[in-house]
Coordinates of C-alpha atoms in Angstrom, one line a residue:
L1 CA 67.9 86.0 72.3
Q2 CA 70.4 88.3 70.6
I3 CA 68.8 91.4 72.3
F4 CA 68.8 89.6 75.6
L5 CA 72.5 88.7 75.2
G6 CA 73.4 92.3 74.4
A7 CA 71.4 93.7 77.4
L8 CA 72.8 91.1 79.8
A9 CA 76.3 91.7 78.6
F10 CA 75.8 95.5 79.3
S11 CA 74.3 94.8 82.7
F12 CA 77.3 92.5 83.5
F13 CA 79.4 95.4 82.3
A14 CA 77.6 97.9 84.6
K15 CA 77.8 95.8 87.7
G16 CA 81.5 95.1 87.1
F17 CA 82.1 98.8 86.4
S18 CA 80.6 100.0 89.6
G19 CA 81.9 97.0 91.7
S20 CA 85.5 97.5 90.6
Y21 CA 85.3 101.3 91.0
V22 CA 84.2 101.0 94.6
K23 CA 86.9 98.4 95.2
S24 CA 89.6 100.7 93.7
M25 CA 88.4 103.5 96.0
S26 CA 88.8 101.6 99.2
S27 CA 92.0 103.3 100.3
Q28 CA 90.5 106.7 99.4
I29 CA 87.5 106.0 101.5
E30 CA 89.7 104.7 104.3
R31 CA 91.5 108.1 104.5
R32 CA 88.6 110.3 103.8
F33 CA 86.7 108.9 106.8
E34 CA 89.9 108.2 108.8
I35 CA 89.0 104.5 109.4
S36 CA 91.1 101.3 109.7
S37 CA 91.5 98.7 107.1
S38 CA 89.2 96.2 108.9
I39 CA 86.4 98.7 108.8
V40 CA 87.1 99.1 105.1
G41 CA 86.8 95.4 104.9
I42 CA 83.3 95.6 106.6
I43 CA 82.2 98.2 104.1
D44 CA 83.4 96.0 101.4
G45 CA 81.6 93.0 102.9
S46 CA 78.3 94.8 103.1
F47 CA 78.0 94.3 99.4
E48 CA 78.2 90.6 99.9
I49 CA 75.7 90.8 102.8
G50 CA 73.1 92.5 100.6
N51 CA 73.8 90.0 97.9
L52 CA 73.1 87.1 100.3
M53 CA 69.9 88.5 101.6
V54 CA 68.2 87.8 98.3
M55 CA 70.5 85.5 96.3
V56 CA 69.1 82.1 97.3
L57 CA 65.5 83.3 96.9
V58 CA 66.2 84.8 93.5
S59 CA 68.0 81.8 92.1
Y60 CA 65.5 79.3 93.4
L61 CA 62.4 81.2 92.2
G62 CA 64.4 81.9 89.0
P63 CA 62.3 80.1 86.3
R64 CA 59.0 81.0 88.1
V65 CA 59.3 84.7 87.8
H66 CA 59.5 87.2 84.9
R67 CA 63.3 87.1 84.7
P68 CA 64.0 90.1 82.5
K69 CA 61.9 92.4 84.7
V70 CA 63.5 91.1 87.9
I71 CA 66.9 91.9 86.4
A72 CA 65.7 95.4 85.5
V73 CA 64.6 96.1 89.0
G74 CA 68.0 94.8 90.2
C75 CA 69.9 97.3 88.0
L76 CA 67.7 100.1 89.3
I77 CA 68.5 99.2 92.9
M78 CA 72.2 99.2 92.1
S79 CA 72.0 102.7 90.7
L80 CA 70.2 103.8 93.9
G81 CA 72.9 102.3 96.0
A82 CA 75.6 104.2 94.1
F83 CA 73.8 107.5 94.5
L84 CA 73.4 106.9 98.3
S85 CA 77.1 106.3 98.8
V86 CA 77.8 109.8 97.4
M87 CA 75.8 111.5 100.2
P88 CA 78.6 112.0 102.7
Q89 CA 80.6 114.1 100.3
F90 CA 77.9 116.7 100.4
L91 CA 77.3 116.4 104.2
M92 CA 80.9 116.5 105.4
G93 CA 83.0 119.6 105.4
R94 CA 86.2 119.9 103.4
Y95 CA 88.9 117.4 103.9
N96 CA 91.8 118.8 106.1
Y97 CA 94.8 116.6 105.9
E98 CA 97.2 116.4 108.9
R99 CA 99.7 119.2 108.8
I100 CA 102.1 120.6 111.5
T101 CA 101.7 124.1 112.8
V102 CA 104.7 126.2 111.8
T103 CA 105.8 129.6 113.1
V104 CA 106.3 132.2 110.3
D105 CA 109.2 134.6 110.5
N106 CA 107.8 137.7 108.8
S107 CA 111.1 139.4 107.9
S108 CA 112.4 136.6 105.6
M109 CA 109.1 134.7 104.6
S110 CA 110.7 131.6 106.1
V111 CA 108.8 129.1 108.3
S112 CA 110.3 127.2 111.2
A113 CA 109.0 123.8 112.2
C114 CA 111.1 123.7 115.3
S115 CA 110.4 126.7 117.5
P116 CA 112.9 126.5 120.4
A117 CA 112.0 130.0 121.8
S118 CA 108.5 129.0 122.8
S119 CA 109.4 125.6 124.2
V120 CA 112.3 126.7 126.4
G121 CA 110.1 128.6 128.9
H122 CA 107.1 126.3 128.9
P123 CA 107.7 123.0 127.1
V124 CA 104.6 121.3 128.5
T125 CA 102.0 123.8 127.4
A126 CA 103.4 124.2 123.9
A127 CA 102.8 120.6 123.3
T128 CA 99.3 120.5 124.8
E129 CA 97.7 123.8 123.9
I130 CA 97.8 123.6 120.2
P131 CA 95.9 120.3 120.0
S132 CA 93.1 121.6 122.2
A133 CA 92.7 124.7 120.0
M134 CA 92.6 122.4 116.9
K135 CA 90.1 120.1 118.6
N136 CA 87.6 122.9 119.1
L137 CA 88.0 123.8 115.4
G138 CA 87.4 120.4 113.9
C139 CA 85.0 118.9 116.4
K140 CA 81.8 120.7 115.8
K141 CA 81.0 117.8 113.5
T142 CA 81.5 114.7 115.5
T143 CA 78.9 113.0 113.4
D144 CA 81.3 113.1 110.5
S145 CA 83.1 110.0 111.8
Y146 CA 79.9 107.9 111.3
L147 CA 79.2 109.1 107.8
W148 CA 80.9 106.1 106.3
L149 CA 77.7 104.2 107.2
F150 CA 76.2 105.9 104.1
V151 CA 78.8 104.2 102.0
L152 CA 78.1 100.9 103.8
M153 CA 74.3 101.2 103.1
G154 CA 74.9 102.1 99.5
N155 CA 77.1 99.1 99.1
L156 CA 74.4 96.9 100.7
L157 CA 71.9 98.1 98.2
R158 CA 74.3 97.5 95.3
G159 CA 74.6 93.9 96.6
I160 CA 70.9 93.4 96.7
G161 CA 70.5 94.8 93.2
E162 CA 73.3 92.7 91.7
A163 CA 71.9 89.3 93.0
P164 CA 69.4 88.6 90.2
V165 CA 71.5 89.6 87.3
M166 CA 73.9 86.6 87.2
P167 CA 71.8 83.5 88.1
L168 CA 68.6 84.6 86.2
G169 CA 70.5 85.9 83.2
V170 CA 72.7 82.8 82.9
S171 CA 69.8 80.4 83.3
Y172 CA 67.7 82.3 80.8
I173 CA 70.4 82.0 78.2
D174 CA 70.9 78.3 79.0
D175 CA 67.2 77.6 78.7
F176 CA 66.7 79.2 75.3
S177 CA 69.9 78.5 73.4
K178 CA 71.3 75.3 71.8
E179 CA 73.3 73.2 74.3
E180 CA 76.5 73.4 72.3
N181 CA 76.2 77.2 72.1
S182 CA 75.3 77.9 75.7
A183 CA 78.9 77.6 77.0
F184 CA 80.1 80.0 74.3
Y185 CA 77.3 82.5 74.9
I186 CA 77.8 82.5 78.7
G187 CA 81.6 82.9 78.1
L188 CA 80.8 85.8 75.7
V189 CA 78.6 87.6 78.2
R190 CA 81.0 87.0 81.1
S191 CA 84.0 88.2 79.2
S192 CA 82.3 91.3 77.7
G193 CA 81.2 92.0 81.3
M194 CA 84.9 91.9 82.2
F195 CA 85.4 95.2 80.4
G196 CA 83.4 96.8 83.2
P197 CA 86.1 96.3 85.8
T198 CA 88.8 97.6 83.4
L199 CA 86.9 100.8 82.8
G200 CA 85.9 101.0 86.4
F201 CA 89.6 100.9 87.4
L202 CA 90.5 103.4 84.8
L203 CA 87.8 105.8 86.1
G204 CA 89.1 105.0 89.6
S205 CA 92.6 105.9 88.6
F206 CA 91.4 109.2 87.1
C207 CA 89.3 110.1 90.1
A208 CA 92.1 109.2 92.6
S209 CA 94.4 111.7 90.9
L210 CA 92.0 114.6 91.4
W211 CA 91.8 116.3 94.8
V212 CA 88.8 115.3 96.8
D213 CA 87.3 118.8 97.1
I214 CA 87.8 119.6 93.4
G215 CA 86.2 122.8 92.3
V216 CA 85.9 124.1 95.9
V217 CA 89.6 124.3 97.0
D218 CA 92.5 126.0 95.3
I219 CA 94.6 123.1 94.1
D220 CA 97.9 125.0 94.3
A221 CA 97.5 125.6 98.0
I222 CA 97.8 121.8 98.7
S223 CA 101.2 120.8 99.7
I224 CA 100.9 117.1 99.2
N225 CA 101.0 115.1 96.0
P226 CA 99.1 111.9 95.0
K227 CA 101.9 109.7 96.3
D228 CA 101.4 110.9 99.8
T229 CA 99.5 108.6 102.2
R230 CA 97.4 111.5 103.3
W231 CA 96.2 112.2 99.7
V232 CA 92.4 111.7 99.1
G233 CA 91.1 111.5 95.5
A234 CA 87.7 112.6 94.3
W235 CA 86.1 109.2 95.2
W236 CA 82.5 110.5 95.0
L237 CA 82.8 111.6 91.4
G238 CA 83.0 108.2 89.9
L239 CA 80.1 106.9 92.0
L240 CA 77.8 109.4 90.3
I241 CA 78.9 108.0 86.9
C242 CA 78.4 104.4 88.2
G243 CA 74.8 105.2 89.3
A244 CA 74.0 106.6 85.8
V245 CA 75.5 103.5 84.0
N246 CA 73.5 101.1 86.1
F247 CA 70.3 103.1 85.5
I248 CA 70.9 102.8 81.7
A249 CA 71.5 99.1 82.0
S250 CA 68.1 98.5 83.5
L251 CA 66.2 100.0 80.5
P252 CA 66.2 97.3 77.8
F253 CA 65.1 94.5 80.3
W254 CA 61.6 96.1 80.7
F255 CA 60.8 95.2 77.1
L256 CA 61.9 91.6 77.0
P257 CA 59.4 88.6 77.1
H258 CA 59.0 86.1 79.9
S259 CA 60.2 83.3 77.7
L260 CA 61.7 82.8 74.2
P261 CA 61.4 79.9 71.7
K262 CA 64.4 77.6 72.0
E263 CA 67.1 78.5 69.5
G264 CA 67.2 76.3 66.3
E265 CA 63.9 74.5 67.0
N266 CA 61.4 73.7 64.3
E267 CA 59.4 76.7 63.1
K268 CA 56.0 75.0 63.6
L269 CA 57.0 74.0 67.1
K270 CA 57.9 77.6 67.8
I271 CA 54.6 78.9 66.7
S272 CA 52.6 76.4 68.7
L273 CA 54.7 76.9 71.8
S274 CA 55.0 80.7 72.1
P275 CA 51.3 81.8 72.4
V276 CA 50.6 79.2 75.0
R277 CA 53.4 80.3 77.3
G278 CA 52.8 83.9 76.5
D279 CA 49.0 83.8 77.3
H280 CA 49.7 81.8 80.4
C281 CA 52.0 84.5 81.6
K282 CA 49.6 87.3 80.9
T283 CA 46.3 85.9 82.0
A284 CA 47.4 84.1 85.2
P285 CA 45.1 85.2 88.0
A286 CA 46.6 86.8 91.1
V287 CA 46.0 83.7 93.2
Q288 CA 48.3 81.5 91.2
P289 CA 51.7 83.0 92.2
Q290 CA 51.0 82.2 95.8
L291 CA 50.2 78.6 95.0
K292 CA 53.4 78.4 93.0
F293 CA 55.4 79.9 95.9
S294 CA 54.2 77.4 98.4
E295 CA 55.0 74.5 96.0
A296 CA 58.4 76.1 95.5
V297 CA 59.1 76.1 99.2
K298 CA 58.1 72.5 99.5
D299 CA 60.6 71.5 96.8
F300 CA 63.4 73.5 98.3
L301 CA 64.9 71.0 100.8
P302 CA 64.8 68.0 98.4
A303 CA 66.5 70.1 95.8
L304 CA 69.2 71.1 98.3
K305 CA 69.6 67.5 99.4
K306 CA 70.0 66.5 95.8
L307 CA 72.7 69.1 95.1
F308 CA 74.8 68.3 98.2
G309 CA 74.5 64.6 97.5
N310 CA 76.5 65.3 94.4
P311 CA 80.3 64.8 95.2
V312 CA 81.5 66.7 92.1
F313 CA 79.4 69.7 93.1
L314 CA 80.6 69.5 96.7
V315 CA 84.3 69.5 95.6
Y316 CA 83.5 72.4 93.2
I317 CA 81.9 74.5 96.0
F318 CA 84.9 73.9 98.3
L319 CA 87.3 75.0 95.5
T320 CA 85.2 78.1 94.8
I321 CA 85.3 79.1 98.5
L322 CA 89.1 78.8 98.6
Q323 CA 89.6 80.8 95.4
Y324 CA 87.2 83.5 96.5
N325 CA 89.1 84.0 99.7
S326 CA 92.4 84.5 98.0
L327 CA 91.2 86.5 95.1
V328 CA 88.9 88.9 97.1
G329 CA 91.5 89.5 99.8
M330 CA 94.1 90.2 97.1
I331 CA 92.0 92.5 94.9
T332 CA 90.8 94.5 97.9
Y333 CA 94.2 95.5 99.2
E334 CA 96.2 95.3 96.0
T335 CA 96.4 99.0 95.5
K336 CA 97.4 99.6 99.1
F337 CA 100.1 96.9 98.7
M338 CA 101.6 98.5 95.6
E339 CA 101.5 101.9 97.1
Q340 CA 103.3 100.8 100.3
Q341 CA 105.8 98.4 98.8
F342 CA 106.8 100.1 95.6
N343 CA 106.2 103.9 96.1
V344 CA 103.5 103.9 93.4
S345 CA 100.7 106.5 93.8
V346 CA 97.3 104.9 94.3
A347 CA 96.1 106.4 91.1
R348 CA 98.9 104.7 89.2
A349 CA 98.4 101.4 90.9
I350 CA 94.7 101.4 90.0
F351 CA 95.6 102.4 86.4
L352 CA 98.0 99.5 86.0
I353 CA 95.5 97.0 87.4
G354 CA 92.9 98.2 85.0
V355 CA 95.1 98.3 81.9
I356 CA 97.3 95.3 82.4
L357 CA 95.8 92.8 84.8
L358 CA 92.2 92.9 83.9
P359 CA 92.5 92.6 80.1
I360 CA 94.8 89.7 80.6
T361 CA 92.2 88.0 82.8
I362 CA 89.5 88.6 80.2
L363 CA 91.8 87.0 77.6
G364 CA 92.3 84.0 79.8
M365 CA 88.6 83.5 80.4
F366 CA 87.8 83.9 76.8
L367 CA 90.6 81.5 75.7
G368 CA 89.4 79.0 78.3
G369 CA 85.9 79.0 76.8
F370 CA 87.2 78.9 73.3
L371 CA 89.4 75.8 74.1
I372 CA 86.4 73.9 75.4
K373 CA 84.4 74.7 72.3
K374 CA 87.2 73.9 69.9
F375 CA 88.3 70.6 71.4
K376 CA 84.7 69.7 72.6
L377 CA 86.1 68.8 76.1
H378 CA 84.1 66.5 78.3
I379 CA 83.7 67.0 82.0
T380 CA 86.8 64.9 83.0
E381 CA 89.0 66.6 80.4
M382 CA 87.8 70.0 81.7
A383 CA 88.7 68.9 85.3
K384 CA 92.2 67.8 84.2
F385 CA 92.7 71.1 82.3
A386 CA 91.6 73.2 85.3
C387 CA 93.8 71.1 87.7
I388 CA 96.9 71.7 85.7
T389 CA 96.4 75.5 85.4
F390 CA 95.8 75.9 89.1
I391 CA 98.9 73.9 90.1
A392 CA 101.0 76.0 87.7
A393 CA 99.5 79.3 89.2
Y394 CA 100.3 78.0 92.7
L395 CA 103.9 77.3 91.8
L396 CA 104.3 80.8 90.2
N397 CA 102.9 82.3 93.3
L398 CA 105.9 81.2 95.3
L399 CA 108.0 83.6 93.2
Y400 CA 106.4 86.5 95.0
F401 CA 108.8 85.9 97.9
T402 CA 111.6 87.2 95.6
C403 CA 110.0 90.6 95.0
S404 CA 111.4 92.1 98.1
C405 CA 111.7 95.7 99.1
E406 CA 113.3 97.3 102.1
V407 CA 111.2 99.0 104.8
L408 CA 110.9 102.8 104.7
R409 CA 113.5 104.3 107.0
V410 CA 111.7 106.6 109.4
A411 CA 113.8 108.1 112.1
G412 CA 112.8 106.8 115.5
L413 CA 110.4 104.3 114.0
T414 CA 112.4 102.0 111.7
A415 CA 115.8 103.7 111.9
P416 CA 117.7 105.3 114.7
Y417 CA 118.5 109.0 114.7
S418 CA 121.9 107.8 113.5
G419 CA 124.7 108.0 116.0
L420 CA 122.6 110.2 118.4
K421 CA 121.5 108.4 121.4
H422 CA 117.8 108.2 122.1
L423 CA 116.2 109.9 125.0
S424 CA 115.3 107.4 127.6
S425 CA 111.5 107.2 127.8
P426 CA 110.2 104.4 125.6
K427 CA 107.1 106.2 124.3
N428 CA 109.2 109.1 123.0
N429 CA 111.7 107.2 121.0
F430 CA 110.9 109.7 118.3
M431 CA 112.7 112.3 120.4
A432 CA 116.5 112.5 120.2
S433 CA 118.9 115.1 121.6
C434 CA 118.8 117.0 118.3
N435 CA 115.1 117.7 118.4
A436 CA 114.5 117.6 122.2
D437 CA 114.0 121.4 122.5
C438 CA 111.6 121.7 119.6
G439 CA 108.4 120.8 121.5
C440 CA 107.2 118.5 118.7
M441 CA 103.7 116.9 118.9
L442 CA 104.0 113.1 118.9
D443 CA 100.9 112.2 117.1
Q444 CA 101.5 114.1 113.9
W445 CA 102.4 112.8 110.5
D446 CA 103.6 115.3 107.9
P447 CA 106.7 113.6 106.6
V448 CA 109.8 115.2 105.2
C449 CA 112.7 113.5 103.5
G450 CA 116.2 114.5 104.8
G451 CA 119.1 114.9 102.5
N452 CA 120.5 111.7 104.1
G453 CA 117.8 109.5 102.7
I454 CA 116.0 109.1 106.1
T455 CA 112.3 110.1 106.4
Y456 CA 111.3 112.2 109.5
M457 CA 107.7 112.1 110.8
T458 CA 107.4 115.9 110.6
A459 CA 109.8 118.7 109.9
C460 CA 109.8 119.3 113.6
F461 CA 111.3 115.9 114.4
A462 CA 114.0 116.7 111.8
G463 CA 114.8 119.8 113.9
C464 CA 114.3 122.2 110.9
K465 CA 114.6 125.9 111.8
S466 CA 114.1 127.8 108.5
S467 CA 112.8 127.2 105.0
I468 CA 112.6 128.6 101.4
G469 CA 109.8 128.3 98.9
T470 CA 106.1 127.7 99.4
G471 CA 103.4 125.1 98.7
K472 CA 104.6 121.9 97.2
S473 CA 108.1 123.2 96.6
L474 CA 108.8 124.1 100.2
V475 CA 112.3 123.1 101.4
F476 CA 113.3 123.1 105.0
R477 CA 116.8 124.3 106.0
N478 CA 119.1 124.0 109.0
C479 CA 117.7 120.7 110.2
S480 CA 119.7 119.7 113.2
C481 CA 118.9 116.0 113.1
V482 CA 119.9 115.7 109.4
E483 CA 123.1 117.6 110.1
G484 CA 124.6 115.2 112.6
Q485 CA 125.0 112.5 110.0
G486 CA 128.7 113.1 109.2
H487 CA 127.7 113.9 105.6
G488 CA 129.3 117.2 105.8
L489 CA 127.5 120.5 105.5
G490 CA 125.0 121.6 102.9
N491 CA 123.1 118.4 103.4
S492 CA 121.0 119.6 106.3
S493 CA 117.9 120.3 104.3
A494 CA 114.7 118.3 104.0
V495 CA 111.9 118.3 101.4
L496 CA 108.2 117.5 101.8
G497 CA 107.1 113.9 101.4
Q498 CA 108.6 110.5 102.1
C499 CA 111.9 109.4 100.7
Q500 CA 111.9 107.3 97.5
R501 CA 113.3 103.8 97.9
E502 CA 115.4 102.9 94.8
S503 CA 115.4 99.1 95.1
C504 CA 111.6 99.0 95.3
T505 CA 111.0 101.1 92.2
K506 CA 113.3 98.6 90.4
A507 CA 111.5 95.5 91.6
F508 CA 108.1 96.8 90.5
P509 CA 108.1 95.7 86.8
Y510 CA 109.0 92.2 87.9
F511 CA 106.2 92.1 90.4
L512 CA 103.7 93.3 87.7
A513 CA 104.9 90.7 85.2
L514 CA 104.6 87.9 87.7
Q515 CA 101.1 89.0 88.7
T516 CA 100.0 89.2 85.1
A517 CA 101.2 85.6 84.5
C518 CA 99.4 84.3 87.6
A519 CA 96.2 86.1 86.6
F520 CA 96.3 84.7 83.1
I521 CA 96.8 81.1 84.2
L522 CA 94.1 81.3 86.8
A523 CA 91.6 82.8 84.4
L524 CA 92.4 80.1 81.8
G525 CA 91.2 77.5 84.3
G526 CA 88.2 79.6 85.4
T527 CA 85.8 78.9 82.5
P528 CA 86.3 75.1 82.4
T529 CA 85.8 74.9 86.2
Y530 CA 82.6 76.9 85.8
M531 CA 81.3 74.6 83.1
I532 CA 82.1 71.6 85.3
M533 CA 79.4 72.8 87.6
F534 CA 76.9 73.1 84.8
R535 CA 77.7 69.6 83.4
S536 CA 77.6 67.9 86.8
V537 CA 74.1 68.9 88.0
S538 CA 70.8 67.9 86.6
P539 CA 69.3 70.5 84.2
D540 CA 66.4 71.5 86.4
L541 CA 68.8 72.5 89.2
K542 CA 71.2 74.6 87.1
S543 CA 69.9 78.0 88.2
F544 CA 69.7 76.8 91.8
A545 CA 73.3 75.5 91.6
V546 CA 74.6 78.8 90.3
G547 CA 72.9 80.5 93.3
I548 CA 74.3 78.1 95.8
E549 CA 77.8 78.4 94.4
T550 CA 77.6 82.2 94.5
L551 CA 76.2 82.0 98.0
G552 CA 79.0 79.7 99.2
G553 CA 81.7 81.8 97.6
R554 CA 80.2 85.0 99.1
V555 CA 79.4 83.8 102.6
L556 CA 82.6 82.0 103.2
G557 CA 84.9 83.9 100.8
G558 CA 83.8 87.4 99.7
L559 CA 82.4 88.4 103.0
P560 CA 85.1 87.4 105.6
A561 CA 88.2 87.8 103.4
P562 CA 88.3 91.6 103.3
I563 CA 87.7 91.8 107.0
Y564 CA 90.3 89.3 108.1
F565 CA 92.8 90.5 105.5
G566 CA 92.2 94.1 106.7
A567 CA 92.7 93.1 110.3
L568 CA 95.9 91.3 109.5
I569 CA 97.2 94.3 107.5
D570 CA 96.4 96.6 110.3
E571 CA 98.7 94.5 112.5
T572 CA 101.6 95.5 110.4
C573 CA 101.0 99.2 110.8
L574 CA 103.9 101.2 112.3
K575 CA 102.3 104.6 112.5
W576 CA 98.7 105.5 112.7
G577 CA 97.3 108.9 111.6
T578 CA 95.4 111.1 114.0
K579 CA 91.9 112.5 113.5
T580 CA 91.3 116.2 114.0
C581 CA 89.4 115.2 117.2
G582 CA 92.0 112.9 118.5
G583 CA 91.7 109.1 118.2
S584 CA 93.6 107.1 115.6
G585 CA 92.7 107.5 111.9
S586 CA 94.0 105.4 109.0
C587 CA 97.5 103.9 108.8
R588 CA 100.3 106.0 107.4
V589 CA 103.3 103.6 107.3
Y590 CA 103.4 99.8 107.2
D591 CA 106.2 97.4 108.0
T592 CA 106.5 96.4 104.3
K593 CA 108.2 93.1 105.1
A594 CA 105.4 91.9 107.3
F595 CA 102.8 93.3 105.0
R596 CA 104.3 91.3 102.1

């Protein structure tokens, strides 16, 4: 039993590790494949779909199969899925982020984003010729845009592989340990499994801060930093590690027996019991499993009826579904939210979740299990305890409304070109009299921050005519739109990247503290709620109940939540990126108030 506990804890660790890593990379995948948040939601949901395809079958046949071996196969399938997701990185070309074309003045090594000379004579062609030339460059590989299907398939496989681990492992422990210990053991395995997500997020944070084509591209030549919304980290690197970890997790399960003697039972009883069960397992002829299977199917509906006739179980399922919806939606878009609201780079957001949020959640889960054991809580007391924690967490959640943060001021998008009247046409509200003769391309996003604290979509829209420096330290000079601000001279420069928002950076620690408090309180109520399910169904249905609960949570929570959250978040987008071949890519700027 100790060996099984150790192996199961490690497999919980492995599935949490790869699961959280893939979650943390969702924004990187969104940008690398230039897709919208709702498609990211679908990729995320494919994991749940795979899980569902086998979950019910696995939990129901649970006691009738060789549980350790099935878990081993599951771990192998998970590692396969991780390796499959990496494929696009080696099939796609390098990642070219959106940049504007600049004209270089050879005499002074200065680049000009606004080239009035070319646009005076033929303003129309200047704006149209460049994109067609770029189109021919980047569009040899149109298939690139569908390569995210590899990630989707890999996720699907990971879902299939993960299904047996939880229901079979938990029911195996519950069958062969003393009743008073089983809650403690299950809590132990679940909470040691929680270190997986922590390390997964840490790995995610490390990989997100490396450039995607690391080792192939000269890093100094890249003019954007990890805070930029066009930055893509080395998302594929961690997936290789995840695959390896899952492979290792499968090894010990091949050597464990079909059944164990129950913990703490009489020695004699152990001796008489084990050979019978062992022999039965080894010498059963090939016909027998089929017989078993047909019997199993016959019992299926009555078992289902029995479970759903149980009001406590029904309420519990309903609660699970609601919680899954809020938690999954939140976790999936957490990093994107932090990045957009508080100017935190994705790598740092992922790091903070891994270092602060997850350990606190583990602590809460563990403490919850410990309190049950310490005070020997009965089912009604557990229910009261859980109820109080959830109400407290809900009330705390209302405080999120105070963590406000102003919207990023982008000229022509969320802020006027101050004082300068707009040109009339509604589509071109990015154009103003100060940049009308620059021949800017409307669909580009390569932001610069003016000396006046306003962000411009590209240096061209700021009307910049000269520059000094190269690479990341490039500074644009003589920007006509920045000048007309009444700030006096000398302020007409612009630097690469979006402007920082002071108030947001200040609000961030409060937001983190609040989130940590909520996570702790919710986790505290998590273990008792989970035990309520075990104590309220009859022993022979335990494994089945875990399966149905996971199924309900997945189908009506884990699967739809990322998709509808993603679609809603897409609604708050102010400016979409553009793919090399035209068509909209991933979102660059959100209306932060609506997003929040």
